[in-house]
PDB file of C-alpha atoms in Angstrom:
ATOM      1  CA  MET A1234      16.507  -1.180   1.081  1.00 65.00           C
ATOM      2  CA  TRP A1235      14.241   1.132  -0.996  1.00 79.00           C
ATOM      3  CA  LYS A1236      15.899   0.095  -4.151  1.00 90.00           C
ATOM      4  CA  GLN A1237      13.740  -3.180  -3.826  1.00 94.00           C
ATOM      5  CA  LEU A1238      10.543  -1.289  -4.196  1.00 96.00           C
ATOM      6  CA  THR A1239       8.980  -1.428  -7.567  1.00 96.00           C
ATOM      7  CA  GLN A1240       8.132   1.892  -9.374  1.00 95.00           C
ATOM      8  CA  LYS A1241       4.549   1.503  -8.632  1.00 96.00           C
ATOM      9  CA  ALA A1242       5.201   0.580  -4.907  1.00 97.00           C
ATOM     10  CA  ARG A1243       7.302   3.714  -4.632  1.00 96.00           C
ATOM     11  CA  LYS A1244       4.647   5.735  -6.417  1.00 96.00           C
ATOM     12  CA  ALA A1245       2.203   4.473  -3.938  1.00 97.00           C
ATOM     13  CA  ILE A1246       4.216   5.567  -0.900  1.00 95.00           C
ATOM     14  CA  LEU A1247       4.619   9.138  -2.548  1.00 94.00           C
ATOM     15  CA  HIS A1248       0.771   9.221  -3.377  1.00 96.00           C
ATOM     16  CA  ALA A1249       0.236   8.358   0.389  1.00 96.00           C
ATOM     17  CA  GLN A1250       2.246  11.426   1.288  1.00 93.00           C
ATOM     18  CA  GLU A1251       0.179  13.425  -0.949  1.00 93.00           C
ATOM     19  CA  GLU A1252      -3.176  12.068   0.438  1.00 94.00           C
ATOM     20  CA  ALA A1253      -1.979  12.913   3.903  1.00 94.00           C
ATOM     21  CA  GLY A1254      -0.962  16.371   2.986  1.00 92.00           C
ATOM     22  CA  LYS A1255      -4.274  16.935   1.125  1.00 91.00           C
ATOM     23  CA  LEU A1256      -6.058  16.088   4.549  1.00 92.00           C
ATOM     24  CA  GLY A1257      -3.859  18.245   6.519  1.00 90.00           C
ATOM     25  CA  TYR A1258      -1.610  15.715   8.069  1.00 91.00           C
ATOM     26  CA  SER A1259       2.303  16.126   8.131  1.00 90.00           C
ATOM     27  CA  HIS A1260       2.678  12.379   8.614  1.00 92.00           C
ATOM     28  CA  ALA A1261       1.338   9.680   6.206  1.00 95.00           C
ATOM     29  CA  GLY A1262      -0.225   6.575   7.846  1.00 97.00           C
ATOM     30  CA  PRO A1263      -1.428   3.153   6.567  1.00 98.00           C
ATOM     31  CA  GLU A1264      -4.886   4.671   5.781  1.00 98.00           C
ATOM     32  CA  HIS A1265      -3.167   7.123   3.324  1.00 97.00           C
ATOM     33  CA  LEU A1266      -1.136   4.315   1.867  1.00 98.00           C
ATOM     34  CA  LEU A1267      -4.414   2.467   1.287  1.00 98.00           C
ATOM     35  CA  LEU A1268      -5.962   5.456  -0.347  1.00 98.00           C
ATOM     36  CA  ALA A1269      -2.990   5.738  -2.552  1.00 97.00           C
ATOM     37  CA  LEU A1270      -2.971   2.176  -3.587  1.00 97.00           C
ATOM     38  CA  VAL A1271      -6.511   2.304  -4.795  1.00 96.00           C
ATOM     39  CA  ARG A1272      -5.641   5.422  -6.800  1.00 94.00           C
ATOM     40  CA  GLU A1273      -3.530   3.141  -9.071  1.00 89.00           C
ATOM     41  CA  ASP A1274      -5.775   0.903 -11.232  1.00 87.00           C
ATOM     42  CA  ASP A1275      -2.928  -0.835 -12.972  1.00 90.00           C
ATOM     43  CA  CYS A1276      -0.989  -2.678 -10.356  1.00 94.00           C
ATOM     44  CA  VAL A1277      -1.051  -6.044  -8.764  1.00 95.00           C
ATOM     45  CA  ALA A1278      -2.679  -4.833  -5.614  1.00 96.00           C
ATOM     46  CA  ALA A1279      -5.572  -3.305  -7.716  1.00 94.00           C
ATOM     47  CA  ARG A1280      -6.029  -6.605  -9.518  1.00 94.00           C
ATOM     48  CA  ILE A1281      -6.110  -8.586  -6.236  1.00 96.00           C
ATOM     49  CA  LEU A1282      -8.791  -6.299  -4.969  1.00 96.00           C
ATOM     50  CA  GLU A1283     -10.701  -6.546  -8.244  1.00 95.00           C
ATOM     51  CA  ALA A1284     -10.620 -10.398  -8.023  1.00 95.00           C
ATOM     52  CA  LEU A1285     -12.074 -10.162  -4.580  1.00 96.00           C
ATOM     53  CA  GLY A1286     -14.866  -7.880  -5.802  1.00 96.00           C
ATOM     54  CA  VAL A1287     -13.570  -4.943  -3.823  1.00 97.00           C
ATOM     55  CA  ASP A1288     -14.246  -1.632  -5.497  1.00 96.00           C
ATOM     56  CA  PRO A1289     -11.572   1.045  -5.210  1.00 95.00           C
ATOM     57  CA  GLY A1290     -14.194   3.692  -4.909  1.00 96.00           C
ATOM     58  CA  THR A1291     -15.775   1.992  -2.090  1.00 97.00           C
ATOM     59  CA  VAL A1292     -12.441   1.532  -0.311  1.00 97.00           C
ATOM     60  CA  ARG A1293     -12.003   5.340  -0.687  1.00 97.00           C
ATOM     61  CA  ILE A1294     -15.470   6.204   0.672  1.00 97.00           C
ATOM     62  CA  GLU A1295     -15.096   3.923   3.615  1.00 97.00           C
ATOM     63  CA  THR A1296     -11.657   5.126   4.584  1.00 97.00           C
ATOM     64  CA  MET A1297     -12.725   8.731   4.320  1.00 96.00           C
ATOM     65  CA  LYS A1298     -15.725   8.147   6.569  1.00 96.00           C
ATOM     66  CA  HIS A1299     -13.262   7.561   9.265  1.00 95.00           C
ATOM     67  CA  LEU A1300     -10.737  10.403   8.609  1.00 93.00           C
ATOM     68  CA  SER A1301     -11.027  13.939   9.956  1.00 88.00           C
ATOM     69  CA  ARG A1302      -9.277  16.930   8.556  1.00 85.00           C
ATOM     70  CA  GLY A1303      -5.880  17.596  10.218  1.00 81.00           C
ATOM     71  CA  ASN A1304      -4.527  20.914  10.978  1.00 78.00           C
ATOM     72  CA  GLU A1305      -0.754  20.070  11.103  1.00 72.00           C
ATOM     73  CA  LEU A1306       1.839  22.291   9.534  1.00 65.00           C
ATOM     74  CA  LEU A1307       3.033  20.861   6.331  1.00 63.00           C
ATOM     75  CA  GLY A1308       6.664  20.771   5.647  1.00 63.00           C
ATOM     76  CA  GLU A1309       8.626  19.736   2.502  1.00 64.00           C
ATOM     77  CA  ASP A1310       9.630  16.451   4.036  1.00 75.00           C
ATOM     78  CA  MET A1311       6.532  14.324   4.602  1.00 83.00           C
ATOM     79  CA  GLN A1312       7.325  11.505   6.993  1.00 91.00           C
ATOM     80  CA  LEU A1313       5.638   8.109   7.328  1.00 95.00           C
ATOM     81  CA  THR A1314       3.933   7.260  10.680  1.00 96.00           C
ATOM     82  CA  THR A1315       5.274   4.237  12.786  1.00 97.00           C
ATOM     83  CA  GLU A1316       2.267   2.167  11.705  1.00 97.00           C
ATOM     84  CA  ALA A1317       3.038   2.895   8.079  1.00 97.00           C
ATOM     85  CA  ARG A1318       6.651   1.920   8.280  1.00 97.00           C
ATOM     86  CA  GLU A1319       5.402  -1.221  10.126  1.00 98.00           C
ATOM     87  CA  ALA A1320       3.107  -2.058   7.206  1.00 98.00           C
ATOM     88  CA  ILE A1321       6.090  -1.444   4.854  1.00 97.00           C
ATOM     89  CA  HIS A1322       8.176  -3.611   6.938  1.00 97.00           C
ATOM     90  CA  VAL A1323       5.669  -6.429   6.861  1.00 98.00           C
ATOM     91  CA  ALA A1324       5.668  -5.880   3.010  1.00 97.00           C
ATOM     92  CA  PHE A1325       9.381  -6.539   2.926  1.00 97.00           C
ATOM     93  CA  ASP A1326       9.192  -9.573   5.161  1.00 97.00           C
ATOM     94  CA  GLU A1327       6.259 -10.940   2.811  1.00 96.00           C
ATOM     95  CA  SER A1328       8.474 -10.496  -0.328  1.00 95.00           C
ATOM     96  CA  LYS A1329      11.507 -12.126   1.431  1.00 95.00           C
ATOM     97  CA  SER A1330       9.280 -15.087   2.625  1.00 95.00           C
ATOM     98  CA  ARG A1331       8.224 -15.612  -1.031  1.00 93.00           C
ATOM     99  CA  ASN A1332      11.907 -15.448  -2.072  1.00 93.00           C
ATOM    100  CA  GLU A1333      11.179 -12.471  -4.280  1.00 93.00           C
ATOM    101  CA  ASP A1334      13.758  -9.853  -4.749  1.00 92.00           C
ATOM    102  CA  TRP A1335      11.298  -6.920  -5.163  1.00 94.00           C
ATOM    103  CA  VAL A1336       8.601  -5.221  -2.996  1.00 97.00           C
ATOM    104  CA  GLY A1337       5.498  -4.422  -5.077  1.00 97.00           C
ATOM    105  CA  THR A1338       2.080  -3.177  -4.414  1.00 97.00           C
ATOM    106  CA  GLU A1339       0.881  -6.717  -3.569  1.00 97.00           C
ATOM    107  CA  HIS A1340       3.343  -6.934  -0.724  1.00 97.00           C
ATOM    108  CA  LEU A1341       2.102  -3.439   0.377  1.00 98.00           C
ATOM    109  CA  LEU A1342      -1.435  -4.564   0.408  1.00 98.00           C
ATOM    110  CA  ILE A1343      -0.450  -7.662   2.553  1.00 98.00           C
ATOM    111  CA  GLY A1344       1.385  -5.238   4.885  1.00 98.00           C
ATOM    112  CA  LEU A1345      -1.684  -2.946   5.194  1.00 98.00           C
ATOM    113  CA  VAL A1346      -4.083  -5.840   6.084  1.00 98.00           C
ATOM    114  CA  SER A1347      -1.654  -7.139   8.514  1.00 97.00           C
ATOM    115  CA  VAL A1348      -1.067  -4.141  10.517  1.00 96.00           C
ATOM    116  CA  CYS A1349      -3.931  -3.219  12.851  1.00 93.00           C
ATOM    117  CA  GLY A1350      -5.656  -0.032  12.137  1.00 96.00           C
ATOM    118  CA  LEU A1351      -8.147   1.705   9.981  1.00 97.00           C
ATOM    119  CA  ALA A1352      -6.577   0.430   6.655  1.00 98.00           C
ATOM    120  CA  SER A1353      -6.744  -3.187   7.866  1.00 97.00           C
ATOM    121  CA  GLU A1354     -10.383  -2.731   9.231  1.00 98.00           C
ATOM    122  CA  VAL A1355     -11.647  -1.299   5.955  1.00 98.00           C
ATOM    123  CA  LEU A1356     -10.024  -3.985   3.781  1.00 98.00           C
ATOM    124  CA  LYS A1357     -11.312  -6.714   6.088  1.00 97.00           C
ATOM    125  CA  GLU A1358     -14.870  -5.275   6.147  1.00 97.00           C
ATOM    126  CA  LEU A1359     -14.923  -5.169   2.378  1.00 97.00           C
ATOM    127  CA  GLY A1360     -13.774  -8.843   2.250  1.00 96.00           C
ATOM    128  CA  ALA A1361     -10.030  -8.284   1.666  1.00 97.00           C
ATOM    129  CA  ASP A1362      -8.597 -10.426   4.595  1.00 96.00           C
ATOM    130  CA  LEU A1363      -5.085 -11.783   4.581  1.00 97.00           C
ATOM    131  CA  PRO A1364      -5.960 -15.399   3.484  1.00 96.00           C
ATOM    132  CA  GLU A1365      -8.112 -14.148   0.661  1.00 95.00           C
ATOM    133  CA  ILE A1366      -5.397 -11.700  -0.581  1.00 96.00           C
ATOM    134  CA  ARG A1367      -2.838 -14.415  -0.528  1.00 94.00           C
ATOM    135  CA  ILE A1368      -5.233 -16.755  -2.481  1.00 94.00           C
ATOM    136  CA  GLN A1369      -5.737 -14.183  -5.265  1.00 94.00           C
ATOM    137  CA  LEU A1370      -2.020 -13.392  -5.331  1.00 93.00           C
ATOM    138  CA  ARG A1371      -1.277 -17.148  -5.931  1.00 91.00           C
ATOM    139  CA  ASN A1372      -3.927 -17.243  -8.577  1.00 90.00           C
ATOM    140  CA  LEU A1373      -2.225 -14.123 -10.383  1.00 88.00           C
ATOM    141  CA  GLN A1374       1.097 -15.675 -10.139  1.00 83.00           C
ATOM    142  CA  GLY A1375      -0.272 -19.061 -11.483  1.00 79.00           C
ATOM    143  CA  GLY A1376      -1.293 -17.078 -14.558  1.00 63.00           C
ATOM    144  CA  THR A1377       0.584 -14.258 -15.894  1.00 48.00           C
ATOM    145  CA  LEU A1378       1.379 -11.912 -12.974  1.00 49.00           C
ATOM    146  CA  PRO A1379       1.428  -8.450 -14.682  1.00 46.00           C
ATOM    147  CA  PHE A1380       4.954  -7.705 -13.678  1.00 48.00           C
ATOM    148  CA  GLU A1381       5.246  -4.124 -12.387  1.00 50.00           C
ATOM    149  CA  ASN A1382       7.868  -5.827 -10.356  1.00 50.00           C
ATOM    150  CA  ALA A1383      10.999  -4.199 -11.784  1.00 44.00           C
ATOM    151  CA  PRO A1384      12.597  -2.054  -9.118  1.00 47.00           C
ATOM    152  CA  SER A1385      13.246   1.508 -10.048  1.00 44.00           C
ATOM    153  CA  GLN A1386      15.980   3.738  -8.814  1.00 39.00           C
ATOM    154  CA  SER A1387      14.388   6.973  -9.747  1.00 38.00           C
ATOM    155  CA  ILE A1388      12.128   7.879  -6.868  1.00 39.00           C
ATOM    156  CA  SER A1389      13.353   8.660  -3.302  1.00 39.00           C
ATOM    157  CA  VAL A1390      11.177   8.132  -0.425  1.00 44.00           C
ATOM    158  CA  SER A1391      11.544   9.692   3.114  1.00 43.00           C
ATOM    159  CA  THR A1392      10.931   7.289   6.141  1.00 44.00           C
ATOM    160  CA  ALA A1393      12.659   9.141   8.974  1.00 42.00           C
TER     161      ALA A1393
END
């Protein structure tokens, strides 16, 4: 299943785990995945947010306002929370419903806005709700979608 993730989508999940670890959490949640997505400025999710007038720095600031420092013991094997796995599952469903054979950052963005929680709230407050994201994705695909969408085999992701 993970082989369907584009290299940038895998990188976002790894960055989410880094974001969680920096904040003292042993599990990465949707909010950490959102922080990871806005770190990457050359991906479809970033282009969608840009088209919606959503500044990545503002996303980071608004998300961080609601996060506290954790004090969990950090191990080598950072896991994803149930909510993060749910957002990724929604991303896979979105890809399948669009008859696409990859899961990219655009699908992760749709997963994040679709799952209740901090990431969804921040996105919606900043004007990135599900209908608007889908409109911008269609606009990008109508032009020249900047295909990050080549699955990569080189990165492994832990979801247990």
